[in-house]
Amino acid sequence: MNTATPPHRDRAVDALRALAILGIILGHWLVTALVADGNTLHSTSPLQHLPWLAPISWLFQTLAVFFLVGGHVATKSYTSARAHGTTYTQWLHTRLTRLFIPVAALLTLWTAVTIGLLATGTRIDTIHTLLNLALSPLWFLLVFAALTAATPLLTRINPLWPLAVVLHVDLIRFGLGGPQALGWINLAAGWLVPYTLGAAWTRGELDRRRAGWTLLVSGTAATAALILWAGYPASMVGVPGAQISNLNPPTLAAVTFGLAQCGLALLLRGPLRRTLRRRPMAWAAVAVVNLSAMTVFLWHQTALMATTATGLAAGRLPGLHTLPDHLSWVAARLAWLPVFTLALLLCWSAFHGYENRRLRRTFRPIRPRTTPQPQNTPTQAVRHA
């Protein structure tokens, strides 16, 4: 694996993306509970019953790091594509096709599952709970796809501009009693902050360690102040029944927390590069996660639900079907993580081919007919995943 890796490839980028994906998956598995109540399944969270566990969400809510890496990779990819004569349409088609082909398999399976559940008389509220969990990763992909499409316009935007938008939206919502629906502006503006930080990384503006420390310290201080004195919730993920969610839509606290995460990620670049060069097995693991990032992300909630549904045959099992209102539930849920992983591996074995198959049609940059030179397909030109 080491010898096959181009020397110019930044292994820290792949490592940060792998860590972000794994953090999201583990976070969902730890804070998502499907409680069996008679013939009905409803979702809840240990953070609803044990709010002092909120710091767990600080470890596993890693979306900002994913958008940071996504912005860096997309801007670098687009610059390379333009240098090779690839048009914007060709570049965008390649990236979005690779992003959404795995989605088709997920939608097909859950359409069939929904039809089957309806045919067997499953309660509508149970079906709604399952679909909500299974399809919840798609909102993230839609936002990511929109930012990817806008990459040429975002390459020079200062991250302070979308940060200012989030600040003013929250000020109107929470400070001036404005409409709560206004918060959905932050769904784009909030994730635009780390995405444009990724573009600044591509431009070389974040190469000095001072940039990482500035983001880490200022983001941490701002988040602490917002939680302690401005009334923002401590949990960085949604909690059922909570009046305010930091994530749905993103609040200023979620964005400042993301700035701290991005700062830490930037500081880890050097250590990650050195470690992955010295340890071939660690680099191989990172490469495997990156090759299947979309598959494991899309199917991790399905793996959890498949385990939960299978376990119902044995009755209400602790940590799987019981109310998450005690530390014993947390201990039991930790014991279930290897089973969730096995179920996810089964999903991966069935569906990872949709992510890694080659495009049937590739586009070539237009060149004069009088100069028949070897041409790079856009897939070759922009491939950086």
Coordinates of C-alpha atoms in Angstrom, one line a residue:
M1 CA 0.0 0.0 0.0
N2 CA 2.9 2.4 0.8
T3 CA 4.7 1.8 -2.5
A4 CA 1.4 2.3 -4.5
T5 CA 0.7 5.6 -2.8
P6 CA 1.9 8.7 -4.9
P7 CA 4.6 10.6 -2.9
H8 CA 2.7 13.9 -3.4
R9 CA -0.5 12.6 -1.7
D10 CA -1.3 14.2 1.6
R11 CA -2.1 11.2 3.8
A12 CA -3.3 13.5 6.6
V13 CA -6.3 14.5 4.4
D14 CA -7.4 10.9 4.1
A15 CA -6.8 10.3 7.9
L16 CA -8.9 13.3 8.9
R17 CA -11.7 12.2 6.6
A18 CA -11.6 8.6 8.0
L19 CA -11.7 9.9 11.6
A20 CA -14.6 12.2 10.8
I21 CA -16.6 9.4 9.2
L22 CA -15.9 7.0 12.1
G23 CA -16.7 9.7 14.6
I24 CA -20.1 10.3 13.1
I25 CA -20.9 6.5 13.0
L26 CA -19.8 5.8 16.6
G27 CA -21.7 8.9 17.8
H28 CA -24.9 7.8 16.2
W29 CA -24.5 4.3 17.5
L30 CA -24.0 5.6 21.1
V31 CA -26.8 8.2 21.2
T32 CA -29.5 6.5 19.1
A33 CA -31.8 4.2 21.0
L34 CA -34.7 2.2 19.6
V35 CA -37.0 1.4 22.4
A36 CA -39.5 -1.5 22.0
D37 CA -42.9 -0.7 23.5
G38 CA -45.3 -3.5 22.7
N39 CA -45.5 -3.7 18.9
T40 CA -44.0 -0.3 18.4
L41 CA -40.5 1.0 18.1
H42 CA -39.7 4.6 19.0
S43 CA -36.4 6.4 19.0
T44 CA -34.9 8.3 22.0
S45 CA -31.5 9.2 23.2
P46 CA -29.5 8.6 26.4
L47 CA -28.7 12.3 26.3
Q48 CA -32.4 12.9 26.9
H49 CA -32.4 10.9 30.1
L50 CA -28.8 11.3 31.2
P51 CA -28.0 14.9 30.1
W52 CA -24.6 14.9 32.0
L53 CA -23.4 12.6 29.2
A54 CA -23.4 15.6 26.8
P55 CA -19.6 15.7 26.6
I56 CA -19.8 12.4 24.6
S57 CA -21.2 14.4 21.8
W58 CA -18.1 16.6 21.8
L59 CA -16.0 13.6 20.8
F60 CA -18.2 12.2 18.1
Q61 CA -19.9 15.1 16.4
T62 CA -17.2 15.5 13.7
L63 CA -19.2 17.0 10.8
A64 CA -17.1 20.2 10.8
V65 CA -13.9 18.2 10.1
F66 CA -15.6 16.4 7.2
F67 CA -16.7 19.7 5.7
L68 CA -13.2 21.1 6.2
V69 CA -11.6 18.2 4.3
G70 CA -14.4 18.3 1.7
G71 CA -13.8 22.0 1.0
H72 CA -10.1 21.4 0.8
V73 CA -10.4 18.4 -1.6
A74 CA -13.1 20.0 -3.8
T75 CA -11.2 23.3 -4.3
K76 CA -8.0 21.4 -5.0
S77 CA -9.8 19.0 -7.4
Y78 CA -11.5 21.8 -9.2
T79 CA -8.2 23.8 -9.7
S80 CA -6.5 20.6 -11.0
A81 CA -9.5 19.9 -13.3
R82 CA -9.4 23.3 -14.9
A83 CA -5.6 23.0 -15.4
H84 CA -6.2 19.8 -17.4
G85 CA -8.9 21.4 -19.6
T86 CA -11.9 19.8 -17.8
T87 CA -15.0 21.9 -17.8
Y88 CA -17.0 22.7 -14.7
T89 CA -19.9 20.6 -15.9
Q90 CA -17.7 17.6 -16.5
W91 CA -16.0 18.0 -13.1
L92 CA -19.3 18.4 -11.2
H93 CA -20.8 15.4 -13.0
T94 CA -17.9 13.2 -11.9
R95 CA -18.0 14.3 -8.3
L96 CA -21.8 14.1 -7.8
T97 CA -22.1 10.8 -9.6
R98 CA -19.5 9.3 -7.3
L99 CA -21.4 10.8 -4.4
F100 CA -24.9 9.7 -5.2
I101 CA -24.6 6.3 -6.9
P102 CA -24.4 4.6 -3.5
V103 CA -27.6 6.5 -2.5
A104 CA -29.6 4.7 -5.1
A105 CA -29.0 1.3 -3.5
L106 CA -30.0 2.6 -0.1
L107 CA -33.3 4.1 -1.4
T108 CA -34.1 0.9 -3.4
L109 CA -33.6 -1.3 -0.4
W110 CA -35.7 0.9 2.0
T111 CA -38.4 1.3 -0.6
A112 CA -38.7 -2.5 -0.6
V113 CA -38.5 -2.7 3.2
T114 CA -41.3 -0.1 3.6
I115 CA -43.6 -1.9 1.2
G116 CA -43.0 -5.1 3.1
L117 CA -43.6 -3.5 6.5
L118 CA -46.9 -1.9 5.2
A119 CA -48.0 -5.3 3.8
T120 CA -47.4 -7.0 7.1
G121 CA -49.4 -4.4 9.1
T122 CA -46.5 -2.7 10.9
R123 CA -47.6 0.4 12.7
I124 CA -47.1 3.6 10.7
D125 CA -45.2 5.3 13.6
T126 CA -42.7 2.4 13.7
I127 CA -42.2 2.7 9.9
H128 CA -41.7 6.5 10.3
T129 CA -39.1 6.0 13.0
L130 CA -37.2 3.5 10.9
L131 CA -37.2 5.6 7.8
N132 CA -36.2 8.7 9.7
L133 CA -33.1 7.0 11.0
A134 CA -32.3 5.1 7.8
L135 CA -32.6 8.2 5.6
S136 CA -31.2 10.8 8.0
P137 CA -27.7 10.7 6.4
L138 CA -29.2 12.1 3.2
W139 CA -29.7 15.6 4.5
F140 CA -25.9 15.8 5.0
L141 CA -25.3 14.7 1.5
L142 CA -27.7 17.2 0.0
V143 CA -25.9 20.1 1.8
F144 CA -22.5 18.7 0.8
A145 CA -23.6 18.3 -2.8
A146 CA -24.9 21.9 -2.9
L147 CA -21.6 23.3 -1.5
T148 CA -19.6 21.1 -4.0
A149 CA -21.7 22.6 -6.9
A150 CA -20.9 26.1 -5.6
T151 CA -17.2 25.4 -5.2
P152 CA -16.0 27.8 -8.0
L153 CA -17.9 30.6 -6.2
L154 CA -16.6 29.7 -2.8
T155 CA -12.9 29.4 -3.5
R156 CA -12.2 33.0 -2.3
I157 CA -14.9 33.5 0.3
N158 CA -13.6 34.5 3.7
P159 CA -15.0 32.1 6.4
L160 CA -15.9 35.1 8.5
W161 CA -18.7 36.0 6.1
P162 CA -20.8 32.8 6.6
L163 CA -19.9 33.0 10.3
A164 CA -21.4 36.5 10.5
V165 CA -24.6 35.2 8.8
V166 CA -24.9 32.5 11.5
L167 CA -24.3 35.1 14.3
H168 CA -27.0 37.4 12.9
V169 CA -29.5 34.6 12.4
D170 CA -29.2 33.4 15.9
L171 CA -29.4 36.9 17.2
I172 CA -32.7 37.4 15.5
R173 CA -34.0 34.0 16.5
F174 CA -33.0 33.9 20.1
G175 CA -32.3 37.5 21.0
L176 CA -35.0 39.4 19.2
G177 CA -37.7 36.7 19.2
G178 CA -37.7 36.3 15.4
P179 CA -39.2 33.3 13.6
Q180 CA -37.5 30.0 14.3
A181 CA -37.8 29.0 10.7
L182 CA -35.1 31.6 9.9
G183 CA -32.7 29.2 11.5
W184 CA -32.7 27.0 8.4
I185 CA -30.5 29.6 6.7
N186 CA -27.8 28.2 9.0
L187 CA -28.1 24.8 7.3
A188 CA -26.1 26.3 4.5
A189 CA -24.2 29.1 6.3
G190 CA -23.2 27.0 9.2
W191 CA -21.5 24.3 7.2
L192 CA -20.1 26.9 4.8
V193 CA -17.8 28.0 7.5
P194 CA -15.6 24.8 7.7
Y195 CA -16.0 24.3 3.9
T196 CA -14.5 27.7 3.2
L197 CA -11.8 27.0 5.8
G198 CA -11.0 24.0 3.6
A199 CA -10.6 26.4 0.6
A200 CA -8.3 28.6 2.7
W201 CA -6.3 25.5 3.5
T202 CA -5.9 24.9 -0.3
R203 CA -4.7 28.4 -0.8
G204 CA -2.0 27.9 1.8
E205 CA -3.5 30.3 4.3
L206 CA -3.7 27.8 7.1
D207 CA -0.2 26.2 6.8
R208 CA 1.3 27.8 9.9
R209 CA 0.6 26.2 13.2
R210 CA -0.6 29.5 14.5
A211 CA -3.8 29.2 12.4
G212 CA -4.6 25.9 14.0
W213 CA -4.0 27.2 17.5
T214 CA -6.1 30.3 16.8
L215 CA -9.1 28.3 15.7
L216 CA -8.8 25.8 18.5
V217 CA -8.5 28.4 21.3
S218 CA -11.0 30.9 20.0
G219 CA -13.5 28.3 19.0
T220 CA -13.3 26.6 22.4
A221 CA -13.6 29.8 24.3
A222 CA -16.5 31.0 22.2
T223 CA -18.4 27.7 22.6
A224 CA -17.8 27.6 26.4
A225 CA -19.2 31.2 26.7
L226 CA -22.2 30.4 24.6
I227 CA -23.1 27.4 26.7
L228 CA -22.4 28.9 30.1
W229 CA -23.8 32.4 29.6
A230 CA -25.9 32.5 26.4
G231 CA -28.2 29.5 27.1
Y232 CA -27.1 27.2 24.3
P233 CA -27.4 23.5 25.1
A234 CA -24.2 21.6 25.9
S235 CA -25.0 18.7 23.6
M236 CA -23.6 19.1 20.1
V237 CA -26.2 16.7 18.6
G238 CA -30.0 16.8 18.6
V239 CA -31.7 15.6 21.8
P240 CA -35.4 14.4 21.5
G241 CA -37.7 16.8 23.4
A242 CA -35.1 19.5 23.7
Q243 CA -36.3 23.1 23.1
I244 CA -33.2 24.0 21.2
S245 CA -31.0 21.7 19.0
N246 CA -27.4 22.8 18.2
L247 CA -27.5 20.7 15.1
N248 CA -30.9 20.9 13.5
P249 CA -30.4 23.5 12.2
P250 CA -26.9 24.5 13.2
T251 CA -26.5 27.2 15.9
L252 CA -23.7 29.6 16.5
A253 CA -22.5 27.2 19.3
A254 CA -22.3 24.3 16.8
V255 CA -20.3 26.5 14.4
T256 CA -17.8 27.8 17.0
F257 CA -17.4 24.2 18.2
G258 CA -16.7 23.2 14.6
L259 CA -14.0 26.0 14.4
A260 CA -12.3 24.4 17.5
Q261 CA -12.5 21.0 15.8
C262 CA -11.0 22.4 12.6
G263 CA -8.2 24.0 14.5
L264 CA -7.4 20.7 16.2
A265 CA -7.5 18.9 12.8
L266 CA -5.1 21.4 11.3
L267 CA -2.7 20.8 14.2
L268 CA -2.9 17.1 13.8
R269 CA -1.8 17.2 10.1
G270 CA 1.9 16.9 10.8
P271 CA 1.7 14.1 13.4
L272 CA -0.7 12.1 11.1
R273 CA 1.6 12.4 8.1
R274 CA 4.6 11.1 10.1
T275 CA 2.6 8.3 11.7
L276 CA 1.1 7.1 8.4
R277 CA 4.5 7.1 6.7
R278 CA 6.0 5.0 9.4
R279 CA 3.1 2.6 9.9
P280 CA 2.0 0.8 6.7
M281 CA -0.8 -1.0 8.5
A282 CA -2.3 2.2 9.8
W283 CA -2.2 3.8 6.4
A284 CA -3.8 0.6 4.9
A285 CA -6.7 1.0 7.4
V286 CA -7.1 4.7 6.5
A287 CA -7.1 3.8 2.8
V288 CA -9.8 1.1 3.2
V289 CA -12.1 3.5 5.1
N290 CA -11.7 6.2 2.5
L291 CA -12.4 3.7 -0.4
S292 CA -15.7 2.8 1.3
A293 CA -16.5 6.1 3.1
M294 CA -19.9 6.7 1.5
T295 CA -21.0 3.1 1.9
V296 CA -20.3 2.9 5.6
F297 CA -21.8 6.3 6.2
L298 CA -25.0 5.5 4.3
W299 CA -25.5 2.1 5.8
H300 CA -24.4 2.5 9.5
Q301 CA -27.9 3.3 10.7
T302 CA -29.4 0.4 8.7
A303 CA -26.9 -1.9 10.4
L304 CA -28.0 -0.6 13.8
M305 CA -31.7 -1.2 13.0
A306 CA -31.1 -4.6 11.5
T307 CA -29.4 -5.7 14.7
T308 CA -32.2 -4.2 16.7
A309 CA -34.9 -6.0 14.7
T310 CA -33.1 -9.3 14.7
G311 CA -32.6 -9.1 18.5
L312 CA -36.3 -8.6 19.1
A313 CA -36.7 -12.4 18.4
A314 CA -35.0 -12.9 21.8
G315 CA -37.1 -10.3 23.7
R316 CA -36.2 -6.9 25.0
L317 CA -32.5 -6.9 25.3
P318 CA -30.6 -4.4 27.5
G319 CA -28.8 -1.7 25.5
L320 CA -30.8 -2.6 22.4
H321 CA -34.5 -2.3 23.1
T322 CA -34.6 -0.8 26.6
L323 CA -34.9 2.8 27.8
P324 CA -31.5 4.5 28.0
D325 CA -32.0 6.0 31.4
H326 CA -29.2 4.3 33.4
L327 CA -25.5 3.8 33.1
S328 CA -26.1 0.1 32.8
W329 CA -27.7 0.9 29.4
V330 CA -24.5 2.7 28.3
A331 CA -22.4 -0.4 29.3
A332 CA -24.7 -2.7 27.5
R333 CA -24.7 -0.4 24.4
L334 CA -20.9 -0.5 24.3
A335 CA -21.1 -4.3 24.3
W336 CA -23.3 -4.1 21.2
L337 CA -20.9 -2.0 19.2
P338 CA -19.0 -5.1 17.8
V339 CA -22.3 -6.6 16.7
F340 CA -23.2 -3.3 14.9
T341 CA -19.8 -3.4 13.3
L342 CA -20.4 -6.9 12.0
A343 CA -23.8 -5.9 10.6
L344 CA -22.2 -2.9 8.9
L345 CA -19.5 -5.2 7.4
L346 CA -22.3 -7.3 5.9
C347 CA -23.9 -4.2 4.4
W348 CA -20.5 -3.2 3.1
S349 CA -19.9 -6.5 1.5
A350 CA -23.3 -6.3 -0.3
F351 CA -23.2 -2.6 -1.4
H352 CA -19.6 -1.3 -1.6
G353 CA -19.5 -2.1 -5.3
Y354 CA -21.9 0.7 -6.0
E355 CA -19.3 3.2 -4.6
N356 CA -16.2 1.8 -6.3
R357 CA -17.5 0.9 -9.7
R358 CA -16.1 3.0 -12.6
L359 CA -18.3 5.4 -14.4
R360 CA -19.6 3.9 -17.7
R361 CA -19.0 7.1 -19.5
T362 CA -16.1 9.5 -19.1
F363 CA -15.8 12.9 -20.5
R364 CA -12.8 14.2 -22.2
P365 CA -11.6 17.8 -22.4
I366 CA -11.9 19.4 -25.8
R367 CA -8.6 19.7 -27.7
P368 CA -7.8 20.8 -31.2
R369 CA -8.1 17.9 -33.7
T370 CA -4.7 18.8 -35.2
T371 CA -2.9 17.9 -32.0
P372 CA -3.8 14.3 -31.1
Q373 CA -2.1 14.0 -27.7
P374 CA -2.8 11.7 -24.9
Q375 CA -5.8 12.9 -23.0
N376 CA -6.7 12.6 -19.3
T377 CA -10.2 11.7 -18.4
P378 CA -11.8 13.9 -15.7
T379 CA -11.8 10.8 -13.4
Q380 CA -8.0 10.8 -13.7
A381 CA -7.7 14.5 -13.5
V382 CA -9.8 15.1 -10.4
R383 CA -9.4 11.9 -8.5
H384 CA -8.3 12.7 -5.0
A385 CA -10.5 10.6 -2.8

